[in-house]
mmCIF file of C-alpha atoms in Angstrom:
data_model
loop_
_atom_site.group_PDB
_atom_site.id
_atom_site.type_symbol
_atom_site.label_atom_id
_atom_site.label_comp_id
_atom_site.label_asym_id
_atom_site.label_seq_id
_atom_site.Cartn_x
_atom_site.Cartn_y
_atom_site.Cartn_z
ATOM 1 C CA UNK J 7 8.678 78.544 48.956
ATOM 2 C CA UNK J 8 7.922 74.814 49.026
ATOM 3 C CA UNK J 9 10.842 72.443 48.455
ATOM 4 C CA UNK J 10 10.187 69.343 46.358
ATOM 5 C CA UNK J 11 12.482 66.325 46.172
ATOM 6 C CA UNK J 12 12.335 64.163 43.056
ATOM 7 C CA UNK J 13 13.793 60.668 43.321
ATOM 8 C CA UNK J 14 14.737 58.715 40.213
ATOM 9 C CA UNK J 15 15.608 61.990 38.499
ATOM 10 C CA UNK J 16 17.326 60.310 35.548
ATOM 11 C CA UNK J 17 14.198 58.483 34.404
ATOM 12 C CA UNK J 18 11.622 59.640 31.862
ATOM 13 C CA UNK J 19 9.360 61.333 34.373
ATOM 14 C CA UNK J 20 12.189 62.823 36.416
ATOM 15 C CA UNK J 21 13.678 64.409 33.302
ATOM 16 C CA UNK J 22 10.240 65.588 32.176
ATOM 17 C CA UNK J 23 9.720 67.350 35.509
ATOM 18 C CA UNK J 24 13.157 68.918 35.235
ATOM 19 C CA UNK J 25 12.323 70.199 31.742
ATOM 20 C CA UNK J 26 9.316 72.190 32.993
ATOM 21 C CA UNK J 27 10.625 73.092 36.460
ATOM 22 C CA UNK J 28 11.311 76.685 35.390
ATOM 23 C CA UNK J 29 7.567 77.122 34.812
ATOM 24 C CA UNK J 30 7.054 76.703 38.575
ATOM 25 C CA UNK J 31 9.211 79.438 40.154
ATOM 26 C CA UNK J 32 7.249 79.139 43.400
ATOM 27 C CA UNK J 33 8.740 75.679 43.949
ATOM 28 C CA UNK J 34 12.298 74.786 44.874
ATOM 29 C CA UNK J 35 13.266 71.524 43.162
ATOM 30 C CA UNK J 36 15.938 69.086 44.252
ATOM 31 C CA UNK J 37 16.598 66.301 41.746
ATOM 32 C CA UNK J 38 18.152 63.116 43.118
ATOM 33 C CA UNK J 39 19.394 60.313 40.894
ATOM 34 C CA UNK J 40 19.821 56.770 42.188
ATOM 35 C CA UNK J 41 23.469 57.533 42.900
ATOM 36 C CA UNK J 42 22.430 60.589 44.937
ATOM 37 C CA UNK J 43 19.733 58.759 46.863
ATOM 38 C CA UNK J 44 19.241 54.989 46.982
ATOM 39 C CA UNK J 45 15.660 54.327 48.065
ATOM 40 C CA UNK J 46 16.551 50.728 48.987
ATOM 41 C CA UNK J 47 18.694 52.173 51.789
ATOM 42 C CA UNK J 48 16.762 53.867 54.573
ATOM 43 C CA UNK J 49 20.042 55.424 55.753
ATOM 44 C CA UNK J 50 20.486 57.077 52.354
ATOM 45 C CA UNK J 51 16.948 58.482 52.524
ATOM 46 C CA UNK J 52 17.351 59.726 56.094
ATOM 47 C CA UNK J 53 20.603 61.456 55.235
ATOM 48 C CA UNK J 54 18.917 63.398 52.434
ATOM 49 C CA UNK J 55 15.605 64.134 54.127
ATOM 50 C CA UNK J 56 16.940 64.936 57.590
ATOM 51 C CA UNK J 57 19.520 67.418 56.280
ATOM 52 C CA UNK J 58 17.090 69.423 54.159
ATOM 53 C CA UNK J 59 13.496 70.535 54.636
ATOM 54 C CA UNK J 60 11.035 69.224 52.026
ATOM 55 C CA UNK J 61 7.274 69.673 51.750
ATOM 56 C CA UNK J 62 6.804 67.063 48.998
ATOM 57 C CA UNK J 63 8.624 64.037 47.653
ATOM 58 C CA UNK J 64 7.804 62.845 44.130
ATOM 59 C CA UNK J 65 8.930 59.247 43.806
ATOM 60 C CA UNK J 66 9.911 58.532 40.216
ATOM 61 C CA UNK J 67 12.338 55.785 41.225
ATOM 62 C CA UNK J 68 11.226 52.334 40.088
ATOM 63 C CA UNK J 69 12.390 49.042 38.682
ATOM 64 C CA UNK J 70 10.445 49.020 35.408
ATOM 65 C CA UNK J 71 11.925 46.087 33.488
ATOM 66 C CA UNK J 72 8.814 43.920 33.149
ATOM 67 C CA UNK J 73 10.599 40.971 31.547
ATOM 68 C CA UNK J 74 13.530 40.806 33.963
ATOM 69 C CA UNK J 75 11.200 41.218 36.926
ATOM 70 C CA UNK J 76 9.993 37.676 36.219
ATOM 71 C CA UNK J 77 13.532 36.348 36.220
ATOM 72 C CA UNK J 78 14.794 38.416 39.157
ATOM 73 C CA UNK J 79 11.743 39.206 41.291
ATOM 74 C CA UNK J 80 13.872 40.153 44.297
ATOM 75 C CA UNK J 81 15.202 43.180 42.367
ATOM 76 C CA UNK J 82 11.700 44.364 41.505
ATOM 77 C CA UNK J 83 10.441 44.003 45.075
ATOM 78 C CA UNK J 84 13.563 45.591 46.555
ATOM 79 C CA UNK J 85 12.910 48.857 44.697
ATOM 80 C CA UNK J 86 9.161 48.879 44.017
ATOM 81 C CA UNK J 87 8.022 47.599 47.406
ATOM 82 C CA UNK J 88 10.780 47.732 50.040
ATOM 83 C CA UNK J 89 12.175 51.001 48.674
ATOM 84 C CA UNK J 90 8.749 52.611 48.767
ATOM 85 C CA UNK J 91 8.247 51.460 52.352
ATOM 86 C CA UNK J 92 11.549 53.139 53.261
ATOM 87 C CA UNK J 93 10.340 56.398 51.712
ATOM 88 C CA UNK J 94 7.034 56.124 53.557
ATOM 89 C CA UNK J 95 8.682 55.675 56.947
ATOM 90 C CA UNK J 96 10.969 58.686 56.541
ATOM 91 C CA UNK J 97 8.346 60.931 54.873
ATOM 92 C CA UNK J 98 5.906 60.193 57.664
ATOM 93 C CA UNK J 99 8.500 61.054 60.296
ATOM 94 C CA UNK J 100 9.377 64.312 58.508
ATOM 95 C CA UNK J 101 5.744 65.255 57.668
ATOM 96 C CA UNK J 102 6.460 65.176 53.930
ATOM 97 C CA UNK J 103 3.628 64.567 51.444
ATOM 98 C CA UNK J 104 4.536 61.609 49.229
ATOM 99 C CA UNK J 105 3.523 61.591 45.564
ATOM 100 C CA UNK J 106 4.159 58.105 44.233
ATOM 101 C CA UNK J 107 3.876 57.022 40.591
ATOM 102 C CA UNK J 108 2.295 53.625 39.965
ATOM 103 C CA UNK J 109 1.017 51.628 37.021
ATOM 104 C CA UNK J 110 -1.906 50.132 35.122
ATOM 105 C CA UNK J 111 -0.202 46.762 35.597
ATOM 106 C CA UNK J 112 -1.713 46.438 39.069
ATOM 107 C CA UNK J 113 -4.803 45.181 37.175
ATOM 108 C CA UNK J 114 -5.261 41.881 35.335
ATOM 109 C CA UNK J 115 -6.804 43.363 32.182
ATOM 110 C CA UNK J 116 -9.877 41.134 32.257
ATOM 111 C CA UNK J 117 -12.488 43.800 33.013
ATOM 112 C CA UNK J 118 -12.881 44.857 29.391
ATOM 113 C CA UNK J 119 -13.660 48.441 30.407
ATOM 114 C CA UNK J 120 -11.579 51.294 31.862
ATOM 115 C CA UNK J 121 -10.447 50.676 35.442
ATOM 116 C CA UNK J 122 -11.686 52.910 38.224
ATOM 117 C CA UNK J 123 -9.572 53.827 41.236
ATOM 118 C CA UNK J 124 -11.981 51.716 43.320
ATOM 119 C CA UNK J 125 -11.622 48.551 41.214
ATOM 120 C CA UNK J 126 -10.051 45.474 42.749
ATOM 121 C CA UNK J 127 -6.398 45.000 41.808
ATOM 122 C CA UNK J 128 -5.046 41.687 40.567
ATOM 123 C CA UNK J 129 -1.605 41.897 38.953
ATOM 124 C CA UNK J 130 -0.581 39.057 36.638
ATOM 125 C CA UNK J 131 3.160 39.655 36.563
ATOM 126 C CA UNK J 132 5.920 40.324 39.087
ATOM 127 C CA UNK J 133 6.354 43.940 38.064
ATOM 128 C CA UNK J 134 2.679 44.682 38.703
ATOM 129 C CA UNK J 135 2.704 42.749 41.966
ATOM 130 C CA UNK J 136 5.773 44.612 43.230
ATOM 131 C CA UNK J 137 4.225 47.983 42.355
ATOM 132 C CA UNK J 138 1.003 47.009 44.111
ATOM 133 C CA UNK J 139 2.960 46.060 47.228
ATOM 134 C CA UNK J 140 4.499 49.527 47.194
ATOM 135 C CA UNK J 141 1.028 51.069 46.969
ATOM 136 C CA UNK J 142 -0.134 48.981 49.911
ATOM 137 C CA UNK J 143 2.766 50.130 52.082
ATOM 138 C CA UNK J 144 1.746 53.727 51.404
ATOM 139 C CA UNK J 145 -1.964 53.146 52.067
ATOM 140 C CA UNK J 146 -1.343 51.229 55.290
ATOM 141 C CA UNK J 147 1.216 53.599 56.776
ATOM 142 C CA UNK J 148 0.414 57.119 55.538
ATOM 143 C CA UNK J 149 -2.432 59.624 55.487
ATOM 144 C CA UNK J 150 -1.004 62.442 53.341
ATOM 145 C CA UNK J 151 -0.133 60.869 50.001
ATOM 146 C CA UNK J 152 -0.999 60.667 46.334
ATOM 147 C CA UNK J 153 -0.648 57.433 44.389
ATOM 148 C CA UNK J 154 -0.819 58.408 40.719
ATOM 149 C CA UNK J 155 -1.322 55.428 38.424
ATOM 150 C CA UNK J 156 -0.473 55.980 34.784
ATOM 151 C CA UNK J 157 0.115 53.868 31.683
ATOM 152 C CA UNK J 158 2.297 53.366 28.618
ATOM 153 C CA UNK J 159 4.576 56.283 29.418
ATOM 154 C CA UNK J 160 6.662 57.814 26.645
ATOM 155 C CA UNK J 161 8.731 60.958 26.093
ATOM 156 C CA UNK J 162 11.793 62.266 24.333
ATOM 157 C CA UNK J 163 13.886 60.825 27.159
ATOM 158 C CA UNK J 164 15.253 57.327 27.743
ATOM 159 C CA UNK J 165 14.000 54.157 26.100
ATOM 160 C CA UNK J 166 10.326 53.875 25.242
ATOM 161 C CA UNK J 167 7.970 52.545 22.587
ATOM 162 C CA UNK J 168 7.525 55.877 20.810
ATOM 163 C CA UNK J 169 11.255 56.440 20.349
ATOM 164 C CA UNK J 170 11.840 52.838 19.263
ATOM 165 C CA UNK J 171 9.133 52.914 16.577
ATOM 166 C CA UNK J 172 10.224 56.336 15.347
ATOM 167 C CA UNK J 173 13.890 55.355 15.117
ATOM 168 C CA UNK J 174 13.229 52.050 13.349
ATOM 169 C CA UNK J 175 10.893 53.749 10.888
ATOM 170 C CA UNK J 176 13.497 56.424 10.144
ATOM 171 C CA UNK J 177 15.964 53.637 9.380
ATOM 172 C CA UNK J 178 13.436 52.127 6.964
ATOM 173 C CA UNK J 179 12.846 48.933 8.918
ATOM 174 C CA UNK J 180 9.580 47.057 8.472
ATOM 175 C CA UNK J 181 7.618 46.937 11.712
ATOM 176 C CA UNK J 182 5.660 44.110 13.319
ATOM 177 C CA UNK J 183 3.618 45.166 16.364
ATOM 178 C CA UNK J 184 1.059 43.348 18.510
ATOM 179 C CA UNK J 185 -2.604 44.311 18.379
ATOM 180 C CA UNK J 186 -3.938 42.343 21.357
ATOM 181 C CA UNK J 187 -3.042 44.697 24.213
ATOM 182 C CA UNK J 188 -5.085 47.844 24.776
ATOM 183 C CA UNK J 189 -4.095 50.826 26.903
ATOM 184 C CA UNK J 190 -3.712 54.607 27.013
ATOM 185 C CA UNK J 191 -0.341 56.001 25.895
ATOM 186 C CA UNK J 192 0.657 58.901 28.125
ATOM 187 C CA UNK J 193 3.275 61.571 27.527
ATOM 188 C CA UNK J 194 5.529 61.962 30.546
ATOM 189 C CA UNK J 195 5.421 65.744 30.161
ATOM 190 C CA UNK J 196 1.659 65.773 30.675
ATOM 191 C CA UNK J 197 1.993 63.556 33.739
ATOM 192 C CA UNK J 198 4.708 65.872 35.090
ATOM 193 C CA UNK J 199 2.384 68.879 34.746
ATOM 194 C CA UNK J 200 -0.445 67.041 36.456
ATOM 195 C CA UNK J 201 1.728 66.087 39.422
ATOM 196 C CA UNK J 202 3.201 69.563 39.858
ATOM 197 C CA UNK J 203 -0.252 71.120 39.682
ATOM 198 C CA UNK J 204 -1.322 68.935 42.610
ATOM 199 C CA UNK J 205 1.349 70.754 44.589
ATOM 200 C CA UNK J 206 0.600 74.225 43.227
ATOM 201 C CA UNK J 207 -3.123 73.794 43.904
ATOM 202 C CA UNK J 208 -2.335 72.550 47.437
ATOM 203 C CA UNK J 209 -4.649 69.617 46.733
ATOM 204 C CA UNK J 210 -5.843 67.605 49.694
ATOM 205 C CA UNK J 211 -7.490 64.954 47.495
ATOM 206 C CA UNK J 212 -5.241 62.329 48.999
ATOM 207 C CA UNK J 213 -5.390 58.714 47.858
ATOM 208 C CA UNK J 214 -5.276 57.000 44.470
ATOM 209 C CA UNK J 215 -5.511 58.975 41.229
ATOM 210 C CA UNK J 216 -5.536 57.753 37.629
ATOM 211 C CA UNK J 217 -3.911 59.953 35.015
ATOM 212 C CA UNK J 218 -3.484 59.157 31.304
ATOM 213 C CA UNK J 219 -3.749 61.116 28.070
ATOM 214 C CA UNK J 220 -7.121 59.458 27.550
ATOM 215 C CA UNK J 221 -6.800 57.994 24.063
ATOM 216 C CA UNK J 222 -7.426 54.232 23.909
ATOM 217 C CA UNK J 223 -5.120 52.347 21.535
ATOM 218 C CA UNK J 224 -3.487 48.978 20.947
ATOM 219 C CA UNK J 225 0.294 48.898 20.589
ATOM 220 C CA UNK J 226 -0.307 48.500 16.846
ATOM 221 C CA UNK J 227 -2.646 51.501 16.843
ATOM 222 C CA UNK J 228 -0.086 53.535 18.781
ATOM 223 C CA UNK J 229 2.633 52.614 16.261
ATOM 224 C CA UNK J 230 0.290 53.654 13.451
ATOM 225 C CA UNK J 231 -0.260 57.009 15.129
ATOM 226 C CA UNK J 232 3.487 57.558 15.629
ATOM 227 C CA UNK J 233 4.160 56.936 11.941
ATOM 228 C CA UNK J 234 1.379 59.303 10.850
ATOM 229 C CA UNK J 235 2.494 62.066 13.234
ATOM 230 C CA UNK J 236 5.990 61.946 11.820
ATOM 231 C CA UNK J 237 5.113 61.588 8.134
ATOM 232 C CA UNK J 238 6.468 58.056 7.973
ATOM 233 C CA UNK J 239 3.291 56.059 7.329
ATOM 234 C CA UNK J 240 4.023 55.628 3.617
ATOM 235 C CA UNK J 241 7.718 54.940 4.046
ATOM 236 C CA UNK J 242 7.665 51.722 6.068
ATOM 237 C CA UNK J 243 5.518 48.621 6.260
ATOM 238 C CA UNK J 244 3.610 48.158 9.504
ATOM 239 C CA UNK J 245 1.988 44.803 10.144
ATOM 240 C CA UNK J 246 0.252 43.104 13.041
ATOM 241 C CA UNK J 247 2.512 40.651 14.838
ATOM 242 C CA UNK J 248 1.358 37.048 15.092
ATOM 243 C CA UNK J 249 2.324 34.543 17.792
ATOM 244 C CA UNK J 250 4.424 37.120 19.646
ATOM 245 C CA UNK J 251 5.293 35.793 23.089
ATOM 246 C CA UNK J 252 6.894 37.463 26.070
ATOM 247 C CA UNK J 253 8.209 35.921 29.263
ATOM 248 C CA UNK J 254 5.990 38.118 31.436
ATOM 249 C CA UNK J 255 2.218 38.066 31.060
ATOM 250 C CA UNK J 256 0.660 41.439 30.324
ATOM 251 C CA UNK J 257 -2.910 42.671 30.848
ATOM 252 C CA UNK J 258 -4.965 42.635 27.636
ATOM 253 C CA UNK J 259 -6.969 45.747 28.495
ATOM 254 C CA UNK J 260 -5.387 48.062 31.038
ATOM 255 C CA UNK J 261 -7.085 51.365 30.253
ATOM 256 C CA UNK J 262 -7.379 53.592 33.329
ATOM 257 C CA UNK J 263 -10.456 55.751 33.819
ATOM 258 C CA UNK J 264 -9.043 59.204 34.479
ATOM 259 C CA UNK J 265 -9.735 60.203 38.064
ATOM 260 C CA UNK J 266 -8.153 63.560 38.722
#
């Protein structure tokens, strides 16, 4: 039986993997929260990985606050770049296959067409740049790895766009949502299944993968879909936001071409 360690187990993806873990009885899962295993400390990683035998490590740990990454870039790089390098060094030493989750934000959004795994990266915010640095550590130092880029993740867990829109609509609030960013919303449960199937299938297609649910929407279009799915479209007013500004720049078109 293969043992699989999941870091960042309290996040959306970590909880989504835990939810379906029983469907994979041939795998032994160990779920580690940030308090169980701090990826910014190589000593913490070594303690966990040297004391137990793992075949795979799924890294769901990340600093994902796009806005605060601009204000506190050292925090983003500490987790998304330095922390990943720590995992790489220990996984390589222990012959563990690393499955690392990355983001559409490694691209600048100027292509105007879905991004291929071979397209040149060019992040336009600190979050994207820190995630790209983590990818580069993996590519430069490892051979047996999967970098799985995804986008606009949502689930029943944690804070995400889907839950926010649904909750505000239930409360009867009018909604104002931007229409000038295009991407592919992806359910964390589907991403969890994809990642676990890489393990079950004993895939050797190492390198960068793109996984999304495939549908191309703006944030406004996604909000529209959420309201329709939940029978709330006629109960609240949804309008396109004008002159909405954020501290961090975001790619206008960050659709990923599925490469799986």
